[in-house]
Coordinates of C-alpha atoms in Angstrom, one line a residue:
M1 CA 48.9 139.8 92.6
A2 CA 50.1 136.7 94.7
S3 CA 53.9 136.6 95.6
R4 CA 55.7 133.0 94.5
R5 CA 57.2 131.3 97.8
P6 CA 61.1 131.5 97.7
A7 CA 62.9 128.4 96.8
P8 CA 64.6 126.9 99.6
T9 CA 68.5 127.7 100.2
A10 CA 69.7 124.0 100.9
A11 CA 68.7 120.4 99.4
P12 CA 66.2 118.6 102.2
Y13 CA 68.6 115.3 102.3
R14 CA 72.0 114.6 102.8
C15 CA 74.2 112.0 102.7
T16 CA 75.6 111.1 106.1
E17 CA 78.8 109.9 104.6
C18 CA 80.1 112.3 101.9
G19 CA 77.8 115.1 102.4
W20 CA 76.1 115.0 98.8
T21 CA 72.5 116.8 99.2
T22 CA 69.8 116.3 97.0
L23 CA 66.1 117.5 96.7
K24 CA 64.4 114.2 97.4
W25 CA 65.1 111.1 98.8
V26 CA 66.9 108.0 97.5
G27 CA 68.4 104.9 98.9
R28 CA 71.6 105.2 97.5
C29 CA 74.2 108.1 97.8
G30 CA 75.1 109.3 94.6
E31 CA 78.1 110.4 95.3
C32 CA 79.7 107.9 97.6
Q33 CA 77.4 105.1 96.3
S34 CA 76.8 104.0 100.2
W35 CA 73.3 102.2 100.8
G36 CA 71.1 103.4 103.4
T37 CA 73.1 107.2 104.0
V38 CA 70.7 109.5 102.7
V39 CA 68.8 111.3 105.6
E40 CA 67.0 113.9 105.6
A41 CA 69.0 117.5 106.6
A42 CA 68.4 119.8 109.3
E43 CA 66.4 122.7 108.3
Q44 CA 68.3 126.1 108.5
T45 CA 66.7 128.3 111.3
G46 CA 68.5 131.4 110.1
I47 CA 69.3 131.6 113.9
T48 CA 73.2 132.6 114.2
R49 CA 75.0 131.1 117.6
S50 CA 78.5 132.1 118.8
V51 CA 81.0 130.0 120.6
T52 CA 82.4 131.5 123.4
A53 CA 85.8 130.6 123.9
V54 CA 86.8 128.9 127.0
A55 CA 90.4 129.2 128.8
P56 CA 91.9 125.6 128.9
G57 CA 93.1 124.4 132.3
A58 CA 96.6 123.9 133.2
A59 CA 96.3 120.4 132.7
R60 CA 94.7 120.7 129.0
A61 CA 97.1 123.8 127.8
A62 CA 98.7 123.3 124.8
R63 CA 102.6 122.4 125.3
R64 CA 105.3 122.0 122.7
I65 CA 105.6 119.0 121.2
T66 CA 109.4 118.6 122.3
E67 CA 108.0 118.4 125.6
I68 CA 105.5 115.5 125.6
D69 CA 106.9 113.0 127.3
T70 CA 106.0 109.5 125.5
Q71 CA 106.4 107.5 128.4
D72 CA 102.7 108.8 129.5
A73 CA 101.8 106.0 126.8
P74 CA 104.0 103.1 127.2
R75 CA 103.0 100.0 125.0
R76 CA 102.2 97.0 126.8
T77 CA 102.0 93.4 125.3
S78 CA 98.5 91.4 124.6
G79 CA 100.1 88.2 125.7
V80 CA 100.0 87.4 121.7
G81 CA 103.2 88.0 119.8
E82 CA 101.7 87.6 116.4
F83 CA 99.1 90.4 117.2
D84 CA 101.4 92.7 119.1
R85 CA 103.3 92.6 115.6
V86 CA 100.7 93.7 113.7
L87 CA 99.9 96.6 116.5
G88 CA 103.3 97.8 116.0
G89 CA 104.8 96.2 119.4
G90 CA 101.8 95.8 121.8
I91 CA 98.5 97.9 122.9
V92 CA 98.7 101.5 123.6
P93 CA 96.6 103.1 126.5
G94 CA 93.7 104.8 125.0
A95 CA 94.1 103.3 121.7
A96 CA 90.9 102.2 119.8
I97 CA 91.5 99.0 117.7
L98 CA 88.8 98.2 115.4
L99 CA 89.0 94.4 114.0
S100 CA 87.2 93.3 111.0
G101 CA 86.9 89.8 109.2
E102 CA 84.5 87.4 107.5
P103 CA 81.9 85.6 109.7
G104 CA 83.5 82.3 111.0
V105 CA 86.8 83.3 110.3
G106 CA 87.9 83.3 113.9
K107 CA 87.5 87.1 115.4
S108 CA 85.8 86.1 118.6
T109 CA 88.2 82.8 119.1
L110 CA 91.3 85.5 118.7
L111 CA 90.1 88.1 120.6
L112 CA 89.1 85.8 123.7
E113 CA 92.9 84.6 123.3
V114 CA 94.3 88.0 123.8
A115 CA 91.7 88.9 126.6
A116 CA 92.7 85.3 128.0
Q117 CA 96.1 86.0 128.0
S118 CA 96.1 89.7 129.0
A119 CA 94.1 88.4 131.9
R120 CA 96.9 85.8 132.9
A121 CA 99.8 88.8 132.6
G122 CA 97.6 90.6 135.7
R123 CA 95.6 93.2 134.0
R124 CA 91.8 92.7 134.2
V125 CA 89.5 92.3 131.4
L126 CA 86.0 93.0 130.3
Y127 CA 84.6 91.0 127.2
A128 CA 81.2 92.6 125.8
S129 CA 79.7 89.8 124.1
G130 CA 76.4 91.3 122.0
E131 CA 76.5 88.0 119.6
E132 CA 76.9 85.4 122.1
S133 CA 75.2 84.7 125.4
A134 CA 77.4 84.0 128.3
A135 CA 77.3 80.6 128.3
Q136 CA 78.3 79.8 125.1
V137 CA 81.4 82.1 125.6
R138 CA 82.2 80.5 128.7
L139 CA 82.0 77.0 126.5
R140 CA 84.4 78.2 123.6
A141 CA 86.8 79.5 126.5
E142 CA 87.0 76.1 128.2
R143 CA 87.8 74.4 124.7
T144 CA 90.4 76.9 124.4
G145 CA 91.9 77.1 127.5
A146 CA 91.0 80.7 128.1
L147 CA 89.6 80.9 131.3
H148 CA 90.6 83.1 133.9
D149 CA 89.4 84.5 137.0
E150 CA 90.5 88.3 135.7
L151 CA 88.4 88.3 132.8
Y152 CA 85.0 89.2 133.1
L153 CA 82.1 88.7 130.7
A154 CA 79.2 90.4 130.0
A155 CA 76.3 89.6 127.4
E156 CA 75.0 93.1 126.8
T157 CA 73.8 95.1 123.5
D158 CA 72.9 98.2 125.4
L159 CA 75.7 101.1 125.6
A160 CA 74.6 102.5 128.8
T161 CA 74.6 98.8 130.4
I162 CA 78.1 98.3 128.9
L163 CA 79.4 101.7 130.7
G164 CA 78.0 100.6 133.8
H165 CA 79.8 97.4 133.8
I166 CA 82.8 99.4 133.0
D167 CA 82.3 101.3 135.8
Q168 CA 81.6 98.9 138.1
V169 CA 84.6 96.4 136.8
E170 CA 87.2 99.2 136.4
P171 CA 88.8 96.9 133.3
D172 CA 92.4 97.4 131.7
L173 CA 91.3 96.2 128.4
L174 CA 87.8 96.3 127.0
V175 CA 86.5 93.8 123.9
V176 CA 83.5 94.5 122.2
D177 CA 82.1 92.0 120.5
S178 CA 80.6 93.3 118.3
V179 CA 79.7 97.3 117.6
Q180 CA 77.0 96.3 115.0
T181 CA 75.1 94.4 117.8
V182 CA 75.2 97.1 120.1
S183 CA 72.7 100.3 120.5
S184 CA 72.3 103.6 122.2
A185 CA 69.1 105.1 123.5
L186 CA 70.8 108.5 122.5
S187 CA 70.0 107.5 118.5
D188 CA 67.1 106.8 116.9
G189 CA 67.2 103.5 114.8
A190 CA 68.0 99.8 114.8
A191 CA 71.2 98.4 116.4
G192 CA 73.5 98.5 113.3
Q193 CA 72.2 100.9 111.3
P194 CA 74.9 104.0 110.7
A195 CA 73.6 106.2 113.1
Q196 CA 73.5 103.9 115.9
V197 CA 76.8 102.5 115.0
R198 CA 78.4 106.2 114.8
E199 CA 77.3 106.9 118.1
V200 CA 78.3 103.4 120.0
A201 CA 81.9 103.7 118.2
S202 CA 82.1 107.4 119.3
T203 CA 80.9 106.7 123.0
L204 CA 83.4 103.9 123.5
I205 CA 86.3 105.6 122.4
R206 CA 85.6 108.7 124.1
V207 CA 85.6 106.4 127.2
A208 CA 89.0 105.1 126.0
K209 CA 90.6 108.3 125.4
E210 CA 89.3 110.0 128.7
R211 CA 90.3 106.6 131.0
G212 CA 93.6 105.6 129.1
L213 CA 91.1 102.6 128.4
P214 CA 92.2 100.3 125.2
V215 CA 89.5 99.2 123.6
V216 CA 89.2 96.7 120.7
I217 CA 86.0 96.5 119.2
V218 CA 84.7 93.9 116.5
G219 CA 83.4 95.0 113.4
H220 CA 81.3 93.3 110.8
V221 CA 81.7 93.1 107.1
T222 CA 79.6 93.7 104.2
K223 CA 79.6 90.9 101.0
D224 CA 82.0 93.2 99.0
G225 CA 84.5 92.3 101.9
T226 CA 84.2 96.4 103.3
I227 CA 83.8 97.3 107.2
A228 CA 80.0 97.6 108.0
G229 CA 78.7 100.8 108.9
P230 CA 79.6 104.4 108.4
R231 CA 83.2 105.1 106.7
V232 CA 83.5 107.7 109.6
L233 CA 83.7 104.5 112.0
E234 CA 87.5 103.9 110.4
H235 CA 88.1 107.5 110.9
L236 CA 87.6 107.5 114.4
V237 CA 89.6 104.7 115.6
D238 CA 93.2 104.6 116.0
V239 CA 94.2 101.2 114.6
V240 CA 91.9 98.9 111.6
C241 CA 93.0 95.2 111.3
H242 CA 91.7 92.5 109.1
F243 CA 91.5 89.2 110.1
E244 CA 91.3 87.2 107.0
G245 CA 91.8 83.3 105.8
D246 CA 90.5 80.7 103.4
R247 CA 87.6 78.3 105.1
Q248 CA 89.3 75.7 103.7
T249 CA 92.7 75.7 105.4
S250 CA 93.6 76.7 109.0
L251 CA 95.9 79.3 108.0
R252 CA 94.7 82.9 109.1
F253 CA 96.0 86.1 108.8
V254 CA 96.0 89.7 110.3
R255 CA 96.5 92.7 108.6
A256 CA 96.9 96.3 109.6
L257 CA 94.6 98.6 107.2
K258 CA 95.5 101.5 109.4
N259 CA 97.9 102.4 112.2
R260 CA 98.7 105.7 114.2
F261 CA 100.9 103.8 116.6
G262 CA 103.0 101.7 114.2
P263 CA 103.3 100.6 110.7
T264 CA 100.8 99.3 108.6
D265 CA 102.7 96.5 106.3
E266 CA 102.5 93.8 109.3
V267 CA 101.2 90.6 109.1
G268 CA 100.3 88.1 111.9
C269 CA 100.2 84.5 110.9
F270 CA 97.9 82.4 113.1
D271 CA 97.3 78.7 112.4
M272 CA 93.2 77.9 113.7
T273 CA 93.0 74.7 115.2
G274 CA 90.2 72.6 116.9
S275 CA 91.5 73.7 120.8
G276 CA 91.8 77.6 119.6
I277 CA 93.8 79.7 117.5
A278 CA 97.7 79.2 117.3
E279 CA 100.5 81.2 116.4
V280 CA 102.6 80.7 113.8
S281 CA 106.0 82.8 114.8
D282 CA 108.0 81.1 111.7
P283 CA 105.7 80.5 108.7
S284 CA 108.7 79.7 106.3
A285 CA 107.7 76.0 105.6
L286 CA 104.0 76.5 105.3
F287 CA 104.0 76.7 101.8
L288 CA 106.4 74.6 100.7
G289 CA 106.1 70.7 99.5
H290 CA 107.6 67.8 100.7
G291 CA 109.4 65.4 99.2
D292 CA 111.9 64.8 96.4
P293 CA 112.0 67.4 93.8
E294 CA 108.9 66.9 90.8
P295 CA 108.8 68.5 87.6
G296 CA 106.6 71.5 87.0
T297 CA 107.7 73.0 90.7
C298 CA 109.7 75.9 91.2
V299 CA 110.1 78.3 94.4
T300 CA 109.5 82.1 94.6
I301 CA 109.8 84.5 97.4
A302 CA 106.9 86.2 98.5
M303 CA 106.4 89.1 100.8
E304 CA 103.5 89.3 103.1
G305 CA 104.1 92.8 105.0
R306 CA 107.7 92.8 106.0
R307 CA 107.7 89.1 106.0
A308 CA 109.5 87.3 103.4
L309 CA 107.9 83.9 102.8
P310 CA 109.2 81.0 100.2
V311 CA 106.4 79.7 98.4
E312 CA 106.5 76.6 96.0
I313 CA 104.5 77.0 92.6
Q314 CA 103.1 73.8 90.8
A315 CA 102.5 73.5 87.7
L316 CA 101.5 70.9 85.4
A317 CA 100.6 70.5 81.4
V318 CA 98.1 67.9 80.2
K319 CA 98.5 67.0 76.4
Q320 CA 94.5 67.6 75.2
T321 CA 92.7 67.3 71.6
A322 CA 90.2 69.6 72.7
P323 CA 89.8 72.8 70.7
N324 CA 90.0 75.0 73.7
P325 CA 92.7 74.1 76.0
R326 CA 91.8 74.9 79.7
R327 CA 93.9 77.1 82.0
I328 CA 93.1 76.3 86.0
V329 CA 94.4 78.4 88.3
N330 CA 94.8 78.2 92.1
G331 CA 96.1 80.9 94.4
V332 CA 97.8 83.1 91.9
D333 CA 96.5 85.9 89.6
S334 CA 94.5 84.3 86.4
S335 CA 95.5 87.2 84.1
R336 CA 99.3 87.0 85.1
V337 CA 99.2 83.6 84.5
A338 CA 97.9 84.0 81.2
M339 CA 100.1 86.9 80.4
V340 CA 102.8 84.5 81.3
L341 CA 101.9 81.2 79.0
A342 CA 102.0 83.8 76.1
V343 CA 105.1 85.0 76.6
L344 CA 106.6 81.7 77.0
E345 CA 104.8 80.6 73.4
S346 CA 105.7 83.6 71.9
R347 CA 109.0 84.5 73.2
I348 CA 110.7 80.8 74.1
G349 CA 108.7 78.7 71.5
V350 CA 107.1 76.5 74.3
S351 CA 104.2 74.8 72.8
L352 CA 101.1 75.1 74.8
A353 CA 98.5 75.0 72.5
D354 CA 97.6 71.6 72.7
K355 CA 97.7 71.1 76.3
D356 CA 95.6 72.0 79.5
V357 CA 98.0 73.9 81.9
Y358 CA 97.2 73.8 85.8
V359 CA 98.7 76.3 88.2
S360 CA 98.8 76.4 91.6
T361 CA 100.4 77.1 95.0
V362 CA 101.0 75.0 98.2
G363 CA 99.6 75.6 101.2
G364 CA 96.3 77.9 100.3
V365 CA 98.2 81.0 100.2
R366 CA 97.4 83.3 97.7
L367 CA 99.7 85.4 95.3
V368 CA 99.1 89.0 93.9
E369 CA 102.4 90.3 93.0
P370 CA 104.2 90.0 90.0
A371 CA 107.3 88.8 91.3
A372 CA 106.1 85.2 91.2
D373 CA 106.3 85.8 87.3
L374 CA 109.8 84.0 86.8
A375 CA 108.8 81.0 89.2
I376 CA 105.5 80.5 87.2
A377 CA 107.2 80.6 84.0
I378 CA 110.1 78.3 85.0
A379 CA 107.4 75.8 86.6
V380 CA 105.4 75.8 83.6
A381 CA 108.4 75.2 81.2
N382 CA 109.4 72.3 83.7
A383 CA 106.2 70.8 83.5
V384 CA 106.4 71.0 79.5
Q385 CA 109.5 69.6 79.4
N386 CA 109.1 67.4 82.1
R387 CA 112.3 68.4 84.1
T388 CA 113.1 69.3 87.7
V389 CA 115.1 72.0 89.1
S390 CA 117.4 72.1 92.4
K391 CA 115.2 72.4 96.0
R392 CA 117.8 74.9 96.7
L393 CA 116.7 77.2 93.8
A394 CA 114.6 80.4 94.1
A395 CA 113.1 82.3 91.5
I396 CA 112.1 86.0 91.7
G397 CA 111.3 88.6 89.0
E398 CA 108.5 90.7 87.1
L399 CA 108.2 89.9 83.2
T400 CA 107.3 92.0 80.7
L401 CA 105.7 91.0 77.5
T402 CA 109.3 91.2 75.6
G403 CA 110.1 88.4 77.8
E404 CA 112.6 90.5 80.2
I405 CA 112.9 90.1 83.8
R406 CA 112.3 93.4 85.9
N407 CA 113.2 94.1 89.2
V408 CA 110.6 94.1 92.0
T409 CA 110.3 95.8 95.4
Q410 CA 112.4 95.2 98.4
A411 CA 114.6 92.6 96.5
A412 CA 117.4 92.9 98.6
Q413 CA 115.3 91.4 101.9
R414 CA 114.0 88.5 99.3
A415 CA 117.5 87.8 98.4
S416 CA 118.6 87.2 102.2
E417 CA 115.6 85.6 103.3
A418 CA 116.2 82.6 100.7
A419 CA 120.0 82.9 101.6
R420 CA 118.8 82.0 105.2
L421 CA 116.5 79.4 104.4
G422 CA 119.2 77.4 102.1
Y423 CA 118.5 78.5 98.8
H424 CA 122.0 79.0 97.4
T425 CA 120.7 79.7 93.8
V426 CA 118.4 82.7 93.0
L427 CA 117.4 83.9 89.7
D428 CA 116.3 87.3 89.2
S429 CA 116.6 90.2 87.1
R430 CA 120.2 89.2 86.5
S431 CA 119.0 87.2 84.0
R432 CA 117.8 89.8 82.5
K433 CA 115.8 87.9 79.9
L434 CA 113.3 84.9 80.4
A435 CA 115.2 82.9 77.1
Q436 CA 118.8 83.2 79.5
A437 CA 117.1 82.4 82.6
L438 CA 115.8 79.2 81.1
N439 CA 119.1 78.3 79.2
E440 CA 120.5 78.3 82.7
L441 CA 118.4 75.8 83.7
K442 CA 118.7 73.7 80.7
V443 CA 115.3 74.3 80.0
R444 CA 114.0 74.2 75.8
G445 CA 111.0 74.8 74.0
M446 CA 110.7 71.4 72.5
P447 CA 110.0 68.4 74.9
R448 CA 111.9 65.5 75.5
D449 CA 111.4 62.2 77.1
D450 CA 114.2 61.9 79.2
V451 CA 114.2 63.0 82.7
T452 CA 117.1 65.0 83.9
P453 CA 117.5 67.4 87.1
A454 CA 118.8 70.7 85.7
F455 CA 121.0 71.1 88.8

């Protein structure tokens, strides 16, 4: 009688991202939902290999943590102050930095400026571009004023050739733009595939650690806004930065999503101009309107990382006869605006059922925190009442469905920044109720025809 063939002890396919296994190939991992990461797993041979211990040398011997000298890794400035702020004070030798962002947001322009400033500081920089030719990068450098003799340029997509350039140039800073365009002969697949991205990134990071060479790697993003490639890429690097901004405005932000050498709540502000990218060291006036106060405006203090920024919120209420009034928002969360409007109508008595309501921020900034609830409520109430508030008033607070004003995070820093910028009156959770705050502004639920400043 024939014997039955024993069943395999392991699934033949495995996800390279999370390790999920399956008996047949699928295009999408059933655990982490990543596409193209399920590959054929290595067959178990039954051979057990043992690892022989190797005694470390004197230079690599384990030491007490209190004996480690931090002077071995001094920070050095990149020449761009806002970028240094996000990195935690500067670039650490041997650090691997990943910069991601939407196409066309200005990643290459920012890193070319960082490379030029580092070259002007006397450091040799190698800029390896896999997306543009050397002539194209030179043209952009001429436009932005990023030309320097210590800035070396190589248009390469082969990893081995880039390593050869590193041996030849011996740079103090390496920029690779981008990791998805570089391929290695030691890995199968086309450039940009998970295996290729993993091989290229791990090799560059190993070179960075061995030579104390800081490496800045540009990473593409998917249509969901996440970094393209295997998730292990973000685990391997030391710093993950995201470059973001609205294409309709020139303002750009750099945020640190991961930082082994500093905080992750810092934000760098930049202004994209025709002649390159410029730092915005004090963006306090970018999100405020100009001119005399108008009905339906109120200023709140928003937090961008550790920065407290004044943001003006504008509201407009237009009477209409359609059965479904419109609620148009720009720069704020539409669900929070709907909640604020419901609180105004139910708790305060502000009639909004027959009005189209428009709420927007100034300067293209987007507010997602609940600290802007009180300012939105005051702006809408003033738009209905046709009243103005003082330009020296700021409102900070989260609204509940009962009309209560709750305290927000970093309230002391917001109030301190408001006082520094000249906002003498701050409405916050000390008013306790929205009705009390509106009474302090002399705003009532019933509209009036006269226009009287509240302060």
